[in-house]
Coordinates of N, CA and C in Angstrom, one line a residue:
M2 N -90.3 48.5 -29.2 CA -89.7 47.3 -28.6 C -88.2 47.3 -28.9
R3 N -87.8 47.6 -30.2 CA -86.4 47.6 -30.6 C -85.7 48.6 -29.7
F4 N -86.3 49.8 -29.4 CA -85.6 50.8 -28.6 C -85.2 50.2 -27.3
F5 N -86.1 49.5 -26.6 CA -85.8 48.9 -25.3 C -84.8 47.9 -25.4
I6 N -84.7 47.1 -26.4 CA -83.7 46.1 -26.6 C -82.3 46.8 -26.8
R7 N -82.3 47.8 -27.6 CA -81.0 48.6 -27.8 C -80.6 49.2 -26.5
L8 N -81.5 49.8 -25.7 CA -81.2 50.5 -24.5 C -80.7 49.4 -23.5
L9 N -81.3 48.3 -23.4 CA -80.8 47.2 -22.5 C -79.4 46.8 -22.9
A10 N -79.2 46.6 -24.2 CA -77.8 46.2 -24.7 C -76.8 47.3 -24.3
C11 N -77.1 48.5 -24.5 CA -76.2 49.6 -24.1 C -75.9 49.6 -22.6
L12 N -76.9 49.4 -21.8 CA -76.7 49.4 -20.4 C -75.9 48.2 -20.0
L13 N -76.1 47.1 -20.6 CA -75.3 45.9 -20.3 C -73.8 46.1 -20.7
F14 N -73.6 46.9 -21.7 CA -72.2 47.2 -22.1 C -71.6 48.2 -21.2
V15 N -72.3 49.2 -20.8 CA -71.8 50.4 -20.1 C -71.6 50.0 -18.6
L16 N -72.5 49.3 -18.0 CA -72.5 49.1 -16.5 C -71.2 48.4 -16.1
P17 N -70.7 47.3 -16.7 CA -69.5 46.7 -16.2 C -68.3 47.6 -16.3
A18 N -68.3 48.5 -17.3 CA -67.2 49.4 -17.4 C -67.2 50.5 -16.3
S19 N -68.4 50.9 -15.9 CA -68.5 51.9 -14.9 C -68.2 51.3 -13.5
V20 N -68.6 50.0 -13.3 CA -68.3 49.4 -12.1 C -66.8 49.2 -11.9
A21 N -66.1 48.8 -13.0 CA -64.7 48.6 -13.0 C -63.9 49.9 -12.7
L22 N -64.5 51.0 -13.1 CA -63.8 52.3 -12.9 C -64.0 52.7 -11.4
T23 N -65.0 52.3 -10.7 CA -65.2 52.6 -9.3 C -64.4 51.7 -8.4
Q24 N -63.9 50.6 -8.9 CA -63.1 49.7 -8.0 C -61.7 50.3 -7.9
Q25 N -61.2 50.0 -6.7 CA -59.8 50.5 -6.4 C -58.8 49.6 -7.2
Q26 N -57.8 50.2 -7.7 CA -56.8 49.5 -8.4 C -55.9 48.8 -7.4
L27 N -55.5 47.5 -7.8 CA -54.6 46.8 -7.0 C -53.2 47.3 -7.2
V28 N -52.4 47.3 -6.1 CA -51.0 47.7 -6.2 C -50.2 46.4 -6.0
Q29 N -49.2 46.2 -6.8 CA -48.4 44.9 -6.7 C -47.6 44.9 -5.4
D30 N -46.9 46.0 -5.0 CA -46.2 46.1 -3.8 C -46.3 47.5 -3.3
P31 N -46.9 47.7 -2.1 CA -47.1 49.1 -1.6 C -45.8 49.8 -1.3
E32 N -44.7 49.1 -0.9 CA -43.5 49.7 -0.7 C -42.9 50.4 -2.0
I33 N -42.9 49.6 -3.0 CA -42.4 50.1 -4.3 C -43.3 51.2 -4.8
Y34 N -44.6 51.0 -4.7 CA -45.6 52.0 -5.1 C -45.4 53.4 -4.4
E35 N -45.3 53.3 -3.1 CA -45.2 54.6 -2.3 C -43.8 55.2 -2.5
K36 N -42.8 54.4 -2.6 CA -41.4 55.0 -2.8 C -41.3 55.6 -4.1
D37 N -41.9 55.0 -5.2 CA -41.8 55.6 -6.5 C -42.6 56.9 -6.5
H38 N -43.7 57.0 -5.8 CA -44.5 58.2 -5.7 C -43.6 59.3 -5.2
F39 N -43.0 59.1 -4.0 CA -42.2 60.1 -3.4 C -40.9 60.4 -4.1
K40 N -40.4 59.5 -4.8 CA -39.2 59.7 -5.7 C -39.5 60.7 -6.8
G41 N -40.8 60.7 -7.2 CA -41.3 61.6 -8.3 C -41.6 62.9 -7.7
V42 N -42.0 63.0 -6.4 CA -42.4 64.3 -5.8 C -41.2 65.0 -5.3
C43 N -40.3 64.3 -4.7 CA -39.1 64.9 -4.0 C -37.9 64.8 -5.0
T44 N -37.1 65.9 -4.9 CA -35.8 65.8 -5.6 C -34.9 64.7 -5.0
T45 N -34.9 64.7 -3.7 CA -34.1 63.7 -2.9 C -35.1 63.1 -1.9
A46 N -35.3 61.8 -2.0 CA -36.2 61.1 -1.0 C -35.4 60.0 -0.3
K47 N -35.4 60.0 1.0 CA -34.8 59.0 1.8 C -35.8 58.4 2.8
F48 N -35.7 57.1 3.0 CA -36.7 56.3 3.7 C -36.0 55.6 4.9
D49 N -36.5 55.8 6.1 CA -36.0 55.2 7.3 C -36.4 53.7 7.2
P50 N -35.7 52.8 8.0 CA -36.0 51.4 8.0 C -37.5 51.1 8.4
D51 N -38.1 51.9 9.2 CA -39.5 51.6 9.6 C -40.5 52.3 8.7
Y52 N -40.1 52.7 7.5 CA -41.1 53.3 6.5 C -42.2 52.4 6.2
V53 N -41.9 51.1 6.0 CA -42.9 50.1 5.7 C -42.8 49.0 6.8
T54 N -44.0 48.6 7.4 CA -44.0 47.5 8.3 C -44.9 46.4 7.7
R55 N -44.5 45.2 7.6 CA -45.3 44.1 7.1 C -45.8 43.3 8.2
L56 N -47.1 43.1 8.2 CA -47.7 42.3 9.2 C -49.1 41.9 8.8
D57 N -49.7 40.9 9.4 CA -51.1 40.5 9.0 C -52.1 41.3 9.8
I58 N -52.6 42.4 9.2 CA -53.5 43.3 9.9 C -55.0 42.8 10.0
N59 N -55.4 41.9 9.1 CA -56.8 41.5 9.1 C -56.9 40.0 9.4
N60 N -55.9 39.4 10.0 CA -56.0 38.0 10.5 C -56.4 37.0 9.5
D61 N -55.9 37.2 8.2 CA -56.3 36.2 7.2 C -55.1 35.3 6.8
G62 N -53.9 35.5 7.4 CA -52.8 34.7 7.1 C -51.9 35.3 6.0
L63 N -52.3 36.4 5.4 CA -51.5 37.1 4.3 C -50.8 38.3 4.9
M64 N -49.6 38.5 4.5 CA -48.8 39.7 5.0 C -49.4 41.0 4.3
D65 N -49.7 41.9 5.2 CA -50.2 43.2 4.7 C -49.1 44.2 5.0
A66 N -49.4 45.5 4.8 CA -48.4 46.5 4.9 C -49.0 47.8 5.5
V67 N -48.1 48.4 6.3 CA -48.5 49.8 6.9 C -47.3 50.7 6.5
V68 N -47.6 51.8 5.8 CA -46.6 52.8 5.4 C -46.7 54.0 6.3
N69 N -45.6 54.3 6.9 CA -45.5 55.5 7.8 C -44.8 56.6 7.1
E70 N -45.5 57.6 6.6 CA -44.9 58.7 5.9 C -44.1 59.6 6.8
G71 N -44.1 59.4 8.1 CA -43.3 60.2 9.1 C -41.8 59.7 9.0
S72 N -41.6 58.5 8.4 CA -40.3 58.0 8.2 C -39.7 58.3 6.9
L73 N -40.2 59.3 6.2 CA -39.7 59.8 5.0 C -39.0 61.1 5.2
T74 N -37.8 61.3 4.5 CA -37.2 62.6 4.4 C -37.2 63.0 2.9
C75 N -37.9 64.1 2.7 CA -38.1 64.7 1.3 C -37.4 66.0 1.2
D76 N -36.4 66.0 0.4 CA -35.6 67.3 0.2 C -35.1 67.9 1.5
G77 N -34.6 67.0 2.3 CA -34.1 67.4 3.6 C -35.0 67.6 4.7
K78 N -36.4 67.5 4.5 CA -37.3 67.7 5.6 C -37.9 66.3 6.0
H79 N -37.7 66.0 7.3 CA -38.1 64.7 7.8 C -39.6 64.8 8.1
G80 N -40.4 63.8 7.6 CA -41.8 63.8 7.8 C -42.5 65.1 7.3
P81 N -42.4 65.3 6.0 CA -42.9 66.6 5.4 C -44.4 66.8 5.6
D82 N -45.2 65.8 5.6 CA -46.6 65.9 5.8 C -47.1 65.7 7.2
C83 N -46.2 65.6 8.2 CA -46.6 65.5 9.6 C -46.9 66.9 10.1
N84 N -47.8 66.9 11.1 CA -48.1 68.2 11.8 C -48.6 67.9 13.2
E85 N -49.2 68.8 13.9 CA -49.6 68.6 15.3 C -50.6 67.5 15.4
E86 N -51.2 67.0 14.4 CA -52.2 66.0 14.4 C -51.6 64.6 14.2
G87 N -50.3 64.6 13.9 CA -49.6 63.3 13.6 C -49.1 63.2 12.2
C88 N -48.8 62.0 11.8 CA -48.2 61.8 10.4 C -49.2 60.8 9.7
P89 N -49.2 60.9 8.4 CA -50.0 60.0 7.6 C -49.5 58.6 7.6
Y90 N -50.4 57.7 7.8 CA -50.1 56.2 7.7 C -51.1 55.7 6.7
N91 N -50.6 54.8 5.8 CA -51.4 54.2 4.8 C -51.4 52.7 5.1
F92 N -52.6 52.1 5.1 CA -52.8 50.7 5.5 C -53.2 50.0 4.2
Y93 N -52.5 48.9 3.9 CA -52.7 48.1 2.7 C -53.0 46.7 3.2
V94 N -54.0 46.0 2.5 CA -54.3 44.6 2.7 C -54.0 43.8 1.5
Q95 N -53.3 42.7 1.7 CA -53.0 41.9 0.6 C -54.2 41.0 0.3
V96 N -54.6 40.9 -1.0 CA -55.7 40.1 -1.4 C -55.3 38.8 -2.0
K97 N -56.2 37.8 -2.0 CA -55.8 36.4 -2.5 C -55.6 36.4 -4.0
E98 N -56.2 37.4 -4.7 CA -56.1 37.5 -6.2 C -54.7 37.9 -6.5
G99 N -53.9 38.4 -5.6 CA -52.6 39.0 -5.9 C -52.6 40.5 -5.8
G100 N -51.7 41.1 -5.2 CA -51.6 42.5 -5.0 C -52.2 43.0 -3.7
Y101 N -52.3 44.3 -3.6 CA -52.7 44.9 -2.3 C -53.7 46.0 -2.6
L102 N -54.6 46.2 -1.7 CA -55.6 47.3 -1.7 C -55.3 48.3 -0.5
M103 N -55.2 49.6 -0.8 CA -55.1 50.5 0.3 C -56.5 50.7 0.9
I104 N -56.6 50.3 2.2 CA -58.0 50.4 2.8 C -58.2 51.6 3.7
A105 N -57.1 52.3 4.1 CA -57.3 53.4 4.9 C -56.0 54.3 4.9
T106 N -56.2 55.6 5.1 CA -55.2 56.5 5.4 C -55.6 57.2 6.7
A107 N -54.7 57.3 7.6 CA -55.0 58.0 8.9 C -53.8 58.9 9.3
R108 N -54.1 60.0 9.9 CA -53.1 60.9 10.4 C -53.1 60.6 11.9
I109 N -52.0 59.9 12.4 CA -51.9 59.5 13.8 C -50.5 59.7 14.3
F110 N -50.4 59.6 15.6 CA -49.0 59.7 16.2 C -48.3 58.4 16.1
G111 N -49.0 57.3 16.0 CA -48.4 56.0 16.0 C -49.4 55.0 16.3
Y112 N -49.0 53.7 16.5 CA -49.9 52.7 16.8 C -49.2 51.6 17.6
D113 N -50.0 50.8 18.3 CA -49.5 49.5 18.8 C -50.4 48.4 18.1
F114 N -49.7 47.3 17.8 CA -50.5 46.2 17.2 C -50.4 45.1 18.2
I115 N -51.5 44.8 18.9 CA -51.6 43.9 20.0 C -52.7 42.8 19.8
K116 N -52.6 41.8 20.6 CA -53.6 40.7 20.6 C -54.6 41.1 21.7
R117 N -55.9 41.2 21.2 CA -57.0 41.5 22.2 C -58.2 40.7 21.7
Y118 N -58.9 40.1 22.6 CA -60.1 39.3 22.2 C -59.8 38.2 21.3
G119 N -58.6 37.7 21.3 CA -58.2 36.6 20.4 C -57.8 37.0 19.0
N120 N -57.8 38.3 18.7 CA -57.4 38.8 17.4 C -56.4 39.9 17.5
M121 N -55.7 40.1 16.5 CA -54.7 41.2 16.5 C -55.5 42.5 16.1
V122 N -55.2 43.5 16.9 CA -55.9 44.8 16.7 C -54.9 46.0 16.8
F123 N -55.3 47.1 16.2 CA -54.5 48.3 16.3 C -55.0 49.1 17.5
V124 N -54.1 49.8 18.2 CA -54.4 50.8 19.1 C -53.8 52.1 18.5
L125 N -54.7 52.9 17.8 CA -54.2 54.0 17.1 C -54.1 55.2 18.1
K126 N -52.9 55.9 18.1 CA -52.7 57.0 19.0 C -53.0 58.3 18.2
M127 N -54.0 59.1 18.7 CA -54.5 60.2 18.0 C -54.6 61.4 18.9
P128 N -54.8 62.6 18.3 CA -55.1 63.8 19.1 C -56.4 63.6 19.9
P129 N -56.6 64.3 21.1 CA -57.7 64.1 22.0 C -59.1 64.3 21.3
H130 N -59.2 65.2 20.3 CA -60.5 65.5 19.7 C -61.1 64.3 19.0
F131 N -60.3 63.3 18.7 CA -60.9 62.1 18.1 C -61.7 61.3 19.1
C132 N -61.5 61.6 20.4 CA -62.2 60.9 21.5 C -63.2 62.0 22.1
D133 N -63.5 63.0 21.4 CA -64.5 64.0 21.8 C -64.0 64.8 23.0
R134 N -62.7 65.0 23.1 CA -62.1 65.8 24.2 C -61.3 67.0 23.6
T135 N -61.2 68.1 24.3 CA -60.5 69.2 23.8 C -59.0 69.2 24.3
D136 N -58.8 68.5 25.4 CA -57.4 68.4 25.9 C -57.2 67.1 26.6
G137 N -56.1 67.0 27.3 CA -55.8 65.8 28.1 C -54.9 64.9 27.3
P138 N -54.9 63.6 27.8 CA -54.1 62.6 27.1 C -54.5 62.3 25.7
Q139 N -53.6 61.8 24.9 CA -54.0 61.5 23.5 C -55.1 60.4 23.5
C140 N -55.9 60.4 22.4 CA -56.9 59.5 22.2 C -56.3 58.1 21.8
E141 N -56.8 57.1 22.3 CA -56.4 55.7 21.9 C -57.6 55.0 21.4
M142 N -57.6 54.8 20.1 CA -58.7 54.1 19.4 C -58.3 52.7 19.1
T143 N -59.1 51.7 19.6 CA -58.8 50.3 19.3 C -59.7 49.9 18.1
V144 N -59.0 49.4 17.0 CA -59.7 49.0 15.8 C -59.3 47.7 15.4
R145 N -60.2 47.0 14.8 CA -59.8 45.7 14.2 C -60.1 45.8 12.7
V146 N -59.3 45.1 11.9 CA -59.5 45.1 10.5 C -60.2 43.8 10.1
R147 N -61.4 43.9 9.6 CA -62.2 42.8 9.1 C -62.2 42.9 7.6
D148 N -61.7 41.9 6.9 CA -61.6 41.9 5.5 C -60.8 43.1 5.0
V149 N -61.5 44.1 4.5 CA -60.8 45.3 4.1 C -61.5 46.6 4.7
Q150 N -62.0 46.4 5.9 CA -62.6 47.5 6.6 C -62.1 47.7 8.0
F151 N -61.9 48.9 8.5 CA -61.6 49.2 9.9 C -62.9 49.1 10.7
V152 N -62.9 48.4 11.8 CA -64.1 48.4 12.7 C -63.6 48.9 14.1
T153 N -64.2 50.0 14.5 CA -63.8 50.6 15.8 C -64.4 49.7 16.9
I154 N -63.5 49.3 17.8 CA -64.0 48.5 19.0 C -64.3 49.4 20.2
F155 N -63.4 50.3 20.5 CA -63.7 51.3 21.5 C -62.6 52.4 21.4
K156 N -62.9 53.6 22.1 CA -62.0 54.7 22.2 C -61.8 54.9 23.7
K157 N -60.5 55.4 23.9 CA -60.2 55.7 25.3 C -59.5 57.0 25.4

């Protein structure tokens, strides 16, 4: 009986710690966080004015952030991580507790943020293979952010 009580006590002590380790860390400001990262990676890092866009992406009234790594010049190379698939974009949602969570990273050509069905949605511009095509026009994927998740509405 004592063994089970000790085992239960150990589990109660260990489980909260393991759950905390699996949760994503809050970032106080995504712009500062991302810029500090690249200032550490690059000898010289320059950021275009559209490097960070602040908008409410999940319709909760709090300003969120979208970081466009294509607007970075690292050691003289503009958009160093961009390729034929597009550039990395990082999507951050501000939470009521304070700070931001990165909810997605996508390699895309760009996006439009428009009102559709009464809510603001992203139209992500991507290579055709994301719409199950081998060629033709770029794929346009319409997604809505609900809480901290991307929900695909449709692909075109």
